Amino acid sequence: QVQLVESGGGVIQPGGSLRVSCAASGVTFSTSGMHWVRQAPGKGLEWVAFIRFDGTYEDYADSVKGRFTISRDNSKTTVFLQMNSLRVEDTAVYYCALKGGDNYKWGYFEYWGQGTLVTVSS
Amino acid sequence: EIVLTQSPGTLSLSPGERATLSCRASQSLSISYLAWYQQKPGQAPRLLIYRTSSRATGIPDRFSGSGSGTDFTLTISRLEPEDFAVYYCHQCSSSPLTFGGGTRVEIK
């Protein structure tokens, strides 16, 4: 079965950097687009970033554009989110999600990881 | 940006009752691009419905989706105890991908 396991969350000061990872198994990762979605404590869901299966296309929410970078290593079936210039408002659980819908540009979120908590605080 | 507005914010119902959740889009959407997710406390969201009305793998048939244009609906025909959760609609028609604010279905 599909498994997505995030790691790398933690407490970081405002202005700092952090990289979170998501290891996938049970899926043909090299043909799967991947997303990051976040959820601030007690709040709703916010899409963050998307990367195409081959890494040739990326897309970002305006709130993170220029600060966050999504990347992937298909040989390690892992997707990353590099977060720079972190702000207090970036505090959230960060979920990776597998793109659903083969013929869709972005697709829906077919499978989700359990999430990793990133806390930005001084 | 396509804004999705969910109503009601909270739905208080008893097990066995029917739940009707609404999602309204700020502009017309193809039915291909509307999905619904369920989230229970402390858990990741789970895909319920994609393409407006297609059930995801393992989703029981008491969950159904419908709609077109700007108005979409998730219906739970008879609430089971495990269905009390928060439900989100989502559009993947255009970037930025967006979610509705969620509807909480609570036990009355």
XYZ file of N, CA and C in Angstrom:
690
model
N 0.845 -1.183 0.000
C 0.000 0.000 0.000
C 0.895 1.252 0.000
N 0.302 2.360 -0.407
C 1.045 3.610 -0.482
C 1.340 4.110 0.932
N 2.595 4.467 1.153
C 2.996 5.083 2.421
C 3.812 6.321 2.141
N 3.475 7.392 2.829
C 4.221 8.640 2.757
C 4.613 9.005 4.181
N 5.909 9.174 4.403
C 6.396 9.437 5.757
C 7.223 10.706 5.759
N 6.704 11.739 6.430
C 7.405 13.012 6.538
C 8.364 12.994 7.718
N 9.397 13.816 7.593
C 10.349 13.983 8.683
C 11.000 15.349 8.551
N 11.695 15.753 9.614
C 12.478 16.980 9.558
C 11.861 18.187 10.233
N 10.651 18.034 10.740
C 10.030 19.162 11.430
C 10.739 19.486 12.739
N 10.406 20.622 13.315
C 11.014 21.018 14.571
C 10.735 22.470 14.873
N 11.456 22.971 15.854
C 11.311 24.370 16.263
C 12.451 25.178 15.656
N 12.113 26.288 15.029
C 13.096 27.123 14.361
C 12.770 28.587 14.624
N 13.785 29.414 14.737
C 13.566 30.835 14.978
C 13.131 31.552 13.704
N 12.379 32.636 13.853
C 12.023 33.442 12.673
C 13.270 33.844 11.902
N 13.147 33.753 10.564
C 14.275 34.050 9.696
C 15.147 32.855 9.395
N 14.918 31.759 10.103
C 15.731 30.574 9.909
C 15.288 29.725 8.738
N 16.003 28.616 8.547
C 15.732 27.689 7.455
C 15.544 26.285 7.987
N 14.780 25.512 7.245
C 14.515 24.127 7.624
C 14.164 23.366 6.356
N 14.563 22.100 6.299
C 14.165 21.253 5.178
C 13.397 20.066 5.730
N 12.195 19.875 5.205
C 11.413 18.700 5.549
C 11.411 17.740 4.372
N 11.274 16.463 4.696
C 11.346 15.415 3.681
C 10.109 14.532 3.745
N 9.867 13.834 2.657
C 8.747 12.895 2.601
C 9.207 11.693 1.786
N 9.305 10.553 2.450
C 9.723 9.318 1.786
C 8.500 8.515 1.378
N 8.473 8.115 0.125
C 7.321 7.388 -0.412
C 7.670 5.924 -0.651
N 6.671 5.073 -0.459
C 6.808 3.661 -0.791
C 5.459 3.142 -1.257
N 5.502 2.001 -1.956
C 4.261 1.404 -2.435
C 3.649 2.105 -3.616
N 4.444 2.941 -4.286
C 3.948 3.709 -5.427
C 5.095 3.860 -6.425
N 4.733 3.990 -7.700
C 5.753 4.264 -8.717
C 6.076 5.751 -8.632
N 7.016 6.073 -7.774
C 7.274 7.467 -7.411
C 7.712 8.276 -8.614
N 8.481 7.685 -9.498
C 9.061 8.427 -10.620
C 8.025 8.878 -11.641
N 6.784 8.396 -11.516
C 5.712 8.826 -12.418
C 4.620 9.590 -11.662
N 4.900 10.001 -10.429
C 3.892 10.628 -9.570
C 4.248 12.058 -9.216
N 3.325 12.987 -9.502
C 3.484 14.344 -8.989
C 3.293 14.348 -7.481
N 3.894 15.347 -6.817
C 3.825 15.416 -5.358
C 3.514 16.832 -4.909
N 2.775 16.918 -3.825
C 2.380 18.196 -3.236
C 2.853 18.288 -1.786
N 2.941 19.536 -1.311
C 2.989 19.847 0.110
C 1.755 20.692 0.442
N 1.112 20.321 1.534
C -0.062 21.026 2.048
C 0.190 21.260 3.529
N -0.198 22.418 4.044
C 0.036 22.679 5.462
C -1.261 23.039 6.182
N -1.179 22.923 7.500
C -2.340 23.227 8.337
C -1.844 23.871 9.628
N -2.111 25.149 9.779
C -1.765 25.856 11.008
C -2.610 25.312 12.150
N -2.124 25.408 13.372
C -2.859 24.847 14.520
C -4.291 25.362 14.597
N -5.240 24.444 14.606
C -6.649 24.795 14.716
C -7.260 25.414 13.478
N -6.526 25.425 12.363
C -7.006 26.084 11.144
C -7.264 25.069 10.040
N -7.629 25.596 8.884
C -7.914 24.747 7.733
C -6.671 24.393 6.943
N -6.904 23.809 5.772
C -5.832 23.320 4.923
C -5.396 24.384 3.918
N -4.095 24.440 3.673
C -3.544 25.385 2.706
C -2.541 24.655 1.818
N -2.782 24.687 0.524
C -1.826 24.116 -0.419
C -0.570 24.976 -0.446
N 0.606 24.331 -0.513
C 1.881 25.046 -0.446
C 2.644 24.960 -1.759
N 2.845 23.739 -2.273
C 3.711 23.591 -3.441
C 3.419 22.267 -4.152
N 3.810 22.230 -5.418
C 3.644 21.041 -6.260
C 4.877 20.859 -7.120
N 5.254 19.602 -7.339
C 6.332 19.300 -8.284
C 5.891 18.170 -9.197
N 6.137 18.337 -10.469
C 5.803 17.338 -11.481
C 6.641 16.079 -11.267
N 6.207 14.983 -11.834
C 6.848 13.691 -11.589
C 8.334 13.687 -11.936
N 8.699 14.472 -12.975
C 10.088 14.468 -13.420
C 10.860 15.698 -12.927
N 10.216 16.504 -12.102
C 10.884 17.672 -11.535
C 10.985 18.857 -12.467
N 10.336 18.787 -13.630
C 10.498 19.864 -14.614
C 9.518 21.017 -14.423
N 8.577 20.864 -13.522
C 7.599 21.928 -13.271
C 7.337 22.004 -11.778
N 7.353 23.235 -11.269
C 7.051 23.487 -9.871
C 6.022 24.616 -9.799
N 5.248 24.610 -8.747
C 4.277 25.675 -8.541
C 4.149 25.913 -7.048
N 3.867 27.178 -6.682
C 3.856 27.559 -5.279
C 2.682 28.469 -4.958
N 2.248 28.400 -3.715
C 1.314 29.399 -3.210
C 2.040 30.729 -3.096
N 1.320 31.817 -3.280
C 1.931 33.144 -3.184
C 2.570 33.375 -1.824
N 1.989 32.792 -0.790
C 2.464 33.021 0.574
C 3.870 32.469 0.815
N 4.336 31.565 -0.044
C 5.660 30.960 0.150
C 6.591 31.171 -1.028
N 6.076 31.732 -2.098
C 6.878 31.914 -3.319
C 8.096 32.766 -3.016
N 9.246 32.293 -3.486
C 10.501 32.998 -3.254
C 11.180 32.624 -1.954
N 10.483 31.929 -1.073
C 11.070 31.510 0.210
C 11.193 29.990 0.303
N 10.228 29.275 -0.265
C 10.221 27.808 -0.202
C 10.591 27.234 -1.567
N 11.248 26.077 -1.541
C 11.580 25.363 -2.769
C 11.252 23.891 -2.612
N 10.480 23.379 -3.550
C 10.161 21.952 -3.568
C 11.132 21.268 -4.526
N 11.571 20.080 -4.164
C 12.464 19.306 -5.031
C 12.202 17.823 -4.773
N 12.821 16.986 -5.577
C 12.612 15.556 -5.412
C 13.845 14.795 -5.858
N 13.989 13.595 -5.301
C 15.047 12.676 -5.692
C 14.350 11.358 -6.015
N 14.147 11.096 -7.297
C 13.405 9.902 -7.678
C 14.169 8.620 -7.335
N 15.493 8.696 -7.271
C 16.278 7.504 -6.919
C 16.074 7.118 -5.457
N 15.686 8.100 -4.647
C 15.429 7.846 -3.224
C 13.946 7.922 -2.895
N 13.106 8.054 -3.900
C 11.637 8.172 -3.753
C 11.275 9.149 -2.637
N 11.898 10.310 -2.693
C 11.725 11.302 -1.635
C 11.477 12.677 -2.242
N 10.563 13.425 -1.636
C 10.315 14.807 -2.004
C 10.701 15.686 -0.812
N 11.190 16.872 -1.120
C 11.689 17.771 -0.092
C 10.965 19.115 -0.173
N 10.979 19.810 0.936
C 10.540 21.201 0.963
C 11.574 21.985 1.754
N 12.323 22.805 1.035
C 13.302 23.674 1.667
C 12.610 24.976 2.018
N 12.631 25.329 3.289
C 11.915 26.515 3.766
C 12.930 27.518 4.312
N 13.021 28.667 3.678
C 13.930 29.730 4.093
C 13.139 30.937 4.569
N 13.830 31.828 5.256
C 13.201 33.071 5.744
C 11.870 32.769 6.440
N 11.911 31.809 7.336
C 10.675 31.365 7.983
C 10.070 32.457 8.853
N 8.752 32.461 8.872
C 7.976 33.434 9.626
C 7.122 32.714 10.654
N 6.683 33.438 11.656
C 5.820 32.847 12.674
C 4.577 32.227 12.021
N 4.070 32.878 10.985
C 2.847 32.397 10.332
C 3.060 31.141 9.483
N 4.298 30.686 9.370
C 4.565 29.409 8.686
C 4.403 28.222 9.629
N 4.167 28.489 10.902
C 3.951 27.418 11.868
C 2.752 26.583 11.460
N 2.986 25.282 11.298
C 1.920 24.399 10.798
C 2.405 22.961 10.798
N 1.449 22.060 10.649
C 1.771 20.684 10.273
C 1.888 20.667 8.753
N 2.986 20.122 8.276
C 3.236 20.044 6.835
C 3.014 18.595 6.389
N 2.078 18.447 5.460
C 1.757 17.143 4.894
C 2.294 17.055 3.466
N 2.864 15.918 3.119
C 3.077 15.659 1.706
C 1.897 14.841 1.198
N 1.601 14.976 -0.069
C 0.463 14.281 -0.660
C 0.798 13.879 -2.085
N 0.318 12.721 -2.461
C 0.536 12.183 -3.801
C -0.528 12.713 -4.737
N -0.108 13.197 -5.886
C -1.047 13.704 -6.882
C -1.914 12.576 -7.424
N -3.208 12.842 -7.467
C -4.144 11.908 -8.077
C -4.633 12.474 -9.389
N -5.000 11.579 -10.330
C -5.518 12.042 -11.608
C -4.403 12.137 -12.632
N -4.276 11.106 -13.442
C -3.151 11.047 -14.374
C -3.143 12.178 -15.382
N -4.317 12.614 -15.803
C -4.379 13.601 -16.872
C -4.565 15.028 -16.356
N -4.339 15.228 -15.103
C -4.512 16.544 -14.500
C -3.170 17.249 -14.399
N -3.188 18.579 -14.499
C -1.944 19.333 -14.349
C -1.474 19.280 -12.896
N -2.353 19.551 -11.948
C -1.990 19.516 -10.535
C -2.609 18.315 -9.825
N -3.817 17.969 -10.198
C -4.505 16.834 -9.611
C -4.973 17.099 -8.202
N -5.667 16.108 -7.673
C -6.141 16.175 -6.294
C -5.120 15.464 -5.420
N -5.425 15.346 -4.116
C -4.470 14.778 -3.156
C -4.933 13.369 -2.809
N -4.366 12.398 -3.494
C -4.905 11.037 -3.407
C -4.472 10.331 -2.124
N -3.216 10.499 -1.750
C -2.727 9.899 -0.505
C -1.951 10.957 0.264
N -2.018 10.854 1.595
C -1.391 11.824 2.474
C -0.449 11.141 3.449
N 0.610 11.856 3.803
C 1.429 11.418 4.916
C 0.789 11.806 6.235
N 1.456 11.484 7.329
C 0.913 11.771 8.663
C 1.258 13.189 9.121
N 2.164 13.842 8.398
C 2.509 15.228 8.694
C 3.698 15.375 9.624
N 4.360 16.528 9.515
C 5.455 16.873 10.411
C 5.250 18.315 10.862
N 5.399 18.564 12.152
C 5.102 19.879 12.720
C 6.323 20.785 12.634
N 6.111 21.943 12.053
C 7.130 22.987 12.002
C 6.639 24.153 12.855
N 7.424 24.513 13.844
C 7.073 25.618 14.743
C 8.112 26.716 14.596
N 7.662 27.887 14.200
C 8.548 29.034 14.046
C 8.295 29.976 15.214
N 9.274 30.059 16.079
C 9.089 30.839 17.302
C 10.438 31.263 17.859
N 10.456 32.440 18.456
C 11.681 32.912 19.081
C 11.706 32.503 20.557
N -7.769 33.859 -8.079
C -7.852 32.721 -7.156
C -9.318 32.304 -6.997
N -9.534 30.986 -7.074
C -10.892 30.471 -6.888
C -11.146 30.290 -5.391
N -12.130 31.003 -4.887
C -12.494 30.908 -3.474
C -13.624 29.887 -3.328
N -13.455 28.979 -2.379
C -14.482 27.989 -2.073
C -15.097 28.310 -0.713
N -16.416 28.420 -0.681
C -17.113 28.745 0.553
C -17.974 27.563 0.978
N -17.685 27.011 2.128
C -18.433 25.865 2.618
C -19.486 26.290 3.637
N -20.624 25.619 3.579
C -21.679 25.869 4.557
C -22.423 24.572 4.854
N -22.964 24.452 6.078
C -22.724 25.374 7.183
C -21.330 25.175 7.767
N -20.950 26.014 8.692
C -19.666 25.835 9.344
C -19.672 24.610 10.246
N -20.795 24.402 10.916
C -20.964 23.243 11.785
C -22.338 22.651 11.549
N -22.379 21.330 11.519
C -23.621 20.598 11.335
C -23.778 19.654 12.531
N -24.846 19.831 13.299
C -25.083 18.987 14.475
C -26.183 17.989 14.154
N -25.805 16.726 14.096
C -26.740 15.678 13.695
C -26.556 14.449 14.562
N -27.517 13.564 14.496
C -27.464 12.307 15.240
C -27.063 11.167 14.305
N -26.450 10.120 14.848
C -26.160 8.944 14.012
C -27.434 8.455 13.333
N -27.286 8.061 12.071
C -28.429 7.600 11.299
C -29.071 8.688 10.454
N -28.795 9.944 10.791
C -29.363 11.054 10.020
C -28.564 11.296 8.745
N -29.174 12.079 7.873
C -28.552 12.437 6.596
C -27.838 13.778 6.759
N -26.617 13.857 6.201
C -25.851 15.101 6.236
C -25.691 15.638 4.828
N -25.941 16.921 4.684
C -25.776 17.583 3.386
C -24.845 18.774 3.557
N -23.689 18.701 2.919
C -22.657 19.731 3.041
C -22.532 20.449 1.701
N -22.409 21.764 1.777
C -22.371 22.576 0.567
C -21.003 23.202 0.361
N -20.633 23.356 -0.901
C -19.389 24.017 -1.291
C -19.706 24.882 -2.506
N -19.484 26.174 -2.363
C -19.771 27.107 -3.459
C -18.473 27.731 -3.938
N -18.265 27.697 -5.244
C -17.040 28.254 -5.849
C -17.289 29.667 -6.363
N -16.259 30.493 -6.318
C -16.378 31.886 -6.752
C -16.448 32.019 -8.278
N -16.104 30.943 -8.976
C -16.285 30.903 -10.419
C -16.577 29.478 -10.843
N -17.133 29.331 -12.026
C -17.571 28.023 -12.478
C -16.397 27.047 -12.596
N -16.624 25.828 -12.129
C -15.620 24.769 -12.179
C -16.107 23.612 -13.025
N -15.211 23.029 -13.785
C -15.537 21.745 -14.401
C -15.701 20.718 -13.291
N -16.610 19.788 -13.483
C -16.823 18.766 -12.440
C -15.566 17.916 -12.223
N -14.651 17.971 -13.176
C -13.430 17.170 -13.049
C -12.536 17.639 -11.906
N -12.739 18.870 -11.444
C -11.742 19.497 -10.584
C -12.203 19.773 -9.164
N -13.222 19.071 -8.717
C -13.716 19.288 -7.364
C -13.600 17.983 -6.577
N -12.974 18.073 -5.399
C -12.767 16.907 -4.546
C -13.194 17.234 -3.116
N -13.400 16.176 -2.329
C -13.770 16.299 -0.914
C -12.843 15.426 -0.077
N -12.513 15.932 1.120
C -11.650 15.229 2.059
C -12.312 15.209 3.432
N -11.983 14.171 4.186
C -12.437 14.031 5.569
C -11.215 14.110 6.472
N -11.328 14.819 7.576
C -10.234 14.866 8.534
C -10.775 14.677 9.942
N -10.201 13.713 10.623
C -10.539 13.466 12.034
C -9.448 14.064 12.914
N -9.765 14.370 14.175
C -8.774 15.020 15.050
C -7.467 14.241 15.134
N -6.363 14.949 14.967
C -5.050 14.334 15.088
C -4.638 13.473 13.911
N -5.447 13.465 12.861
C -5.145 12.634 11.689
C -4.950 13.498 10.452
N -4.296 12.919 9.464
C -4.191 13.572 8.164
C -5.534 13.513 7.450
N -5.774 14.428 6.545
C -6.985 14.330 5.720
C -6.962 13.057 4.887
N -8.158 12.660 4.468
C -8.298 11.470 3.621
C -9.201 11.827 2.440
N -8.788 11.416 1.248
C -9.606 11.674 0.056
C -10.887 10.843 0.119
N -12.025 11.510 -0.041
C -13.316 10.834 -0.092
C -13.840 10.745 -1.528
N -13.892 11.907 -2.169
C -14.558 12.063 -3.465
C -13.643 12.855 -4.377
N -13.514 12.434 -5.621
C -12.817 13.223 -6.622
C -13.697 13.318 -7.861
N -13.366 14.255 -8.732
C -14.177 14.507 -9.929
C -15.646 14.667 -9.568
N -15.912 15.384 -8.503
C -17.244 15.730 -8.008
C -18.021 14.563 -7.414
N -17.938 13.374 -8.047
C -18.839 12.301 -7.640
C -18.211 10.911 -7.590
N -16.915 10.815 -7.858
C -16.260 9.511 -7.836
C -15.713 9.218 -6.448
N -16.117 8.090 -5.883
C -15.615 7.723 -4.553
C -14.194 7.187 -4.645
N -13.363 7.603 -3.701
C -12.000 7.086 -3.641
C -12.023 5.634 -3.159
N -10.901 4.974 -3.308
C -10.778 3.574 -2.920
C -11.146 3.378 -1.455
N -12.039 2.417 -1.204
C -12.385 2.066 0.167
C -13.429 2.950 0.822
N -13.936 3.941 0.108
C -14.932 4.849 0.689
C -16.317 4.225 0.559
N -17.043 4.113 1.655
C -18.363 3.458 1.599
C -19.367 4.262 0.782
N -20.380 3.544 0.277
C -21.304 4.191 -0.655
C -22.329 5.088 0.027
N -22.247 5.232 1.346
C -23.115 6.232 1.990
C -22.606 7.657 1.708
N -21.367 7.760 1.217
C -20.821 9.054 0.817
C -21.082 9.249 -0.683
N -21.652 10.395 -1.021
C -21.852 10.692 -2.436
C -21.634 12.177 -2.679
N -21.176 12.488 -3.883
C -20.943 13.876 -4.258
C -21.729 14.218 -5.511
N -22.107 15.479 -5.606
C -22.851 15.929 -6.776
C -22.578 17.413 -6.991
N -23.102 17.915 -8.102
C -22.995 19.344 -8.345
C -22.434 19.673 -9.706
N -22.438 20.955 -10.000
C -21.895 21.468 -11.247
C -21.801 22.981 -11.153
N -21.024 23.560 -12.080
C -20.905 25.016 -12.114
C -20.225 25.559 -10.877
N -20.969 26.224 -10.021
C -20.396 26.799 -8.804
C -20.910 26.136 -7.532
N -21.838 25.205 -7.645
C -22.463 24.610 -6.459
C -22.261 23.096 -6.407
N -21.640 22.653 -5.330
C -21.303 21.252 -5.155
C -21.761 20.790 -3.770
N -22.066 19.504 -3.679
C -22.628 18.958 -2.443
C -22.003 17.620 -2.109
N -21.693 17.443 -0.843
C -21.312 16.131 -0.308
C -22.466 15.671 0.571
N -22.943 14.466 0.323
C -24.044 13.906 1.103
C -23.581 12.630 1.784
N -23.890 12.540 3.063
C -23.677 11.298 3.807
C -25.071 10.782 4.128
N -25.439 9.659 3.543
C -26.842 9.244 3.569
C -27.322 8.890 4.978
N -26.513 8.145 5.711
C -26.848 7.795 7.095
C -25.561 7.851 7.896
N -25.488 8.797 8.808
C -24.259 9.012 9.564
C -23.936 7.838 10.482
N -22.704 7.388 10.348
C -22.159 6.393 11.268
C -21.298 7.125 12.302
N -21.061 6.517 13.468
C -20.256 7.208 14.497
C -18.895 7.674 13.989
N -18.296 6.926 13.075
C -16.962 7.293 12.571
C -16.990 8.428 11.547
N -18.183 8.892 11.179
C -18.288 9.959 10.175
C -18.223 11.350 10.784
N -18.234 11.450 12.102
C -18.199 12.769 12.733
C -16.762 13.279 12.646
N -16.598 14.352 11.876
C -15.273 14.820 11.473
C -15.438 16.174 10.787
N -14.324 16.691 10.269
C -14.363 17.913 9.477
C -14.190 17.531 8.000
N -14.957 18.182 7.150
C -14.941 17.901 5.722
C -14.529 19.153 4.952
N -13.623 18.950 3.991
C -13.130 20.059 3.178
C -13.392 19.778 1.701
N -13.867 20.788 0.986
C -13.864 20.690 -0.469
C -12.585 21.333 -0.998
N -12.242 21.004 -2.248
C -10.962 21.420 -2.818
C -11.111 21.520 -4.324
N -10.478 22.550 -4.913
C -10.482 22.663 -6.363
C -9.049 22.561 -6.889
N -8.913 21.802 -7.972
C -7.605 21.660 -8.619
C -7.697 22.103 -10.082
N -8.571 23.061 -10.332
C -8.736 23.576 -11.688
C -7.649 24.564 -12.056
N -7.259 25.399 -11.107
C -6.274 26.430 -11.393
C -5.468 26.743 -10.151
N -4.297 27.292 -10.381
C -3.408 27.654 -9.290
C -3.698 29.078 -8.834
N -3.669 29.351 -7.533
C -3.348 28.413 -6.461
C -4.483 27.434 -6.179
N -4.117 26.183 -5.917
C -5.108 25.215 -5.501
C -5.682 25.691 -4.169
N -6.975 25.551 -4.003
C -7.609 26.089 -2.801
C -8.551 25.078 -2.164
N -8.781 25.296 -0.874
C -9.719 24.511 -0.086
C -10.817 25.427 0.435
N -11.979 24.839 0.715
C -12.970 25.547 1.487
C -12.549 25.581 2.946
N -13.270 26.356 3.728
C -12.918 26.527 5.130
C -13.291 25.351 6.016
N -14.042 24.412 5.466
C -14.390 23.207 6.216
C -15.774 23.255 6.834
N -16.394 22.087 6.953
C -17.639 21.907 7.690
C -17.391 20.841 8.743
N -17.678 21.193 9.975
C -17.549 20.233 11.071
C -18.881 19.537 11.256
N -18.873 18.213 11.197
C -20.076 17.432 11.469
C -19.924 16.863 12.874
N -20.762 17.324 13.771
C -20.646 16.932 15.185
C -21.889 16.187 15.632
N -21.709 15.429 16.709
C -22.815 14.644 17.257
C -23.748 15.559 18.032
N -25.017 15.473 17.695
C -26.012 16.290 18.371
C -26.346 15.702 19.737
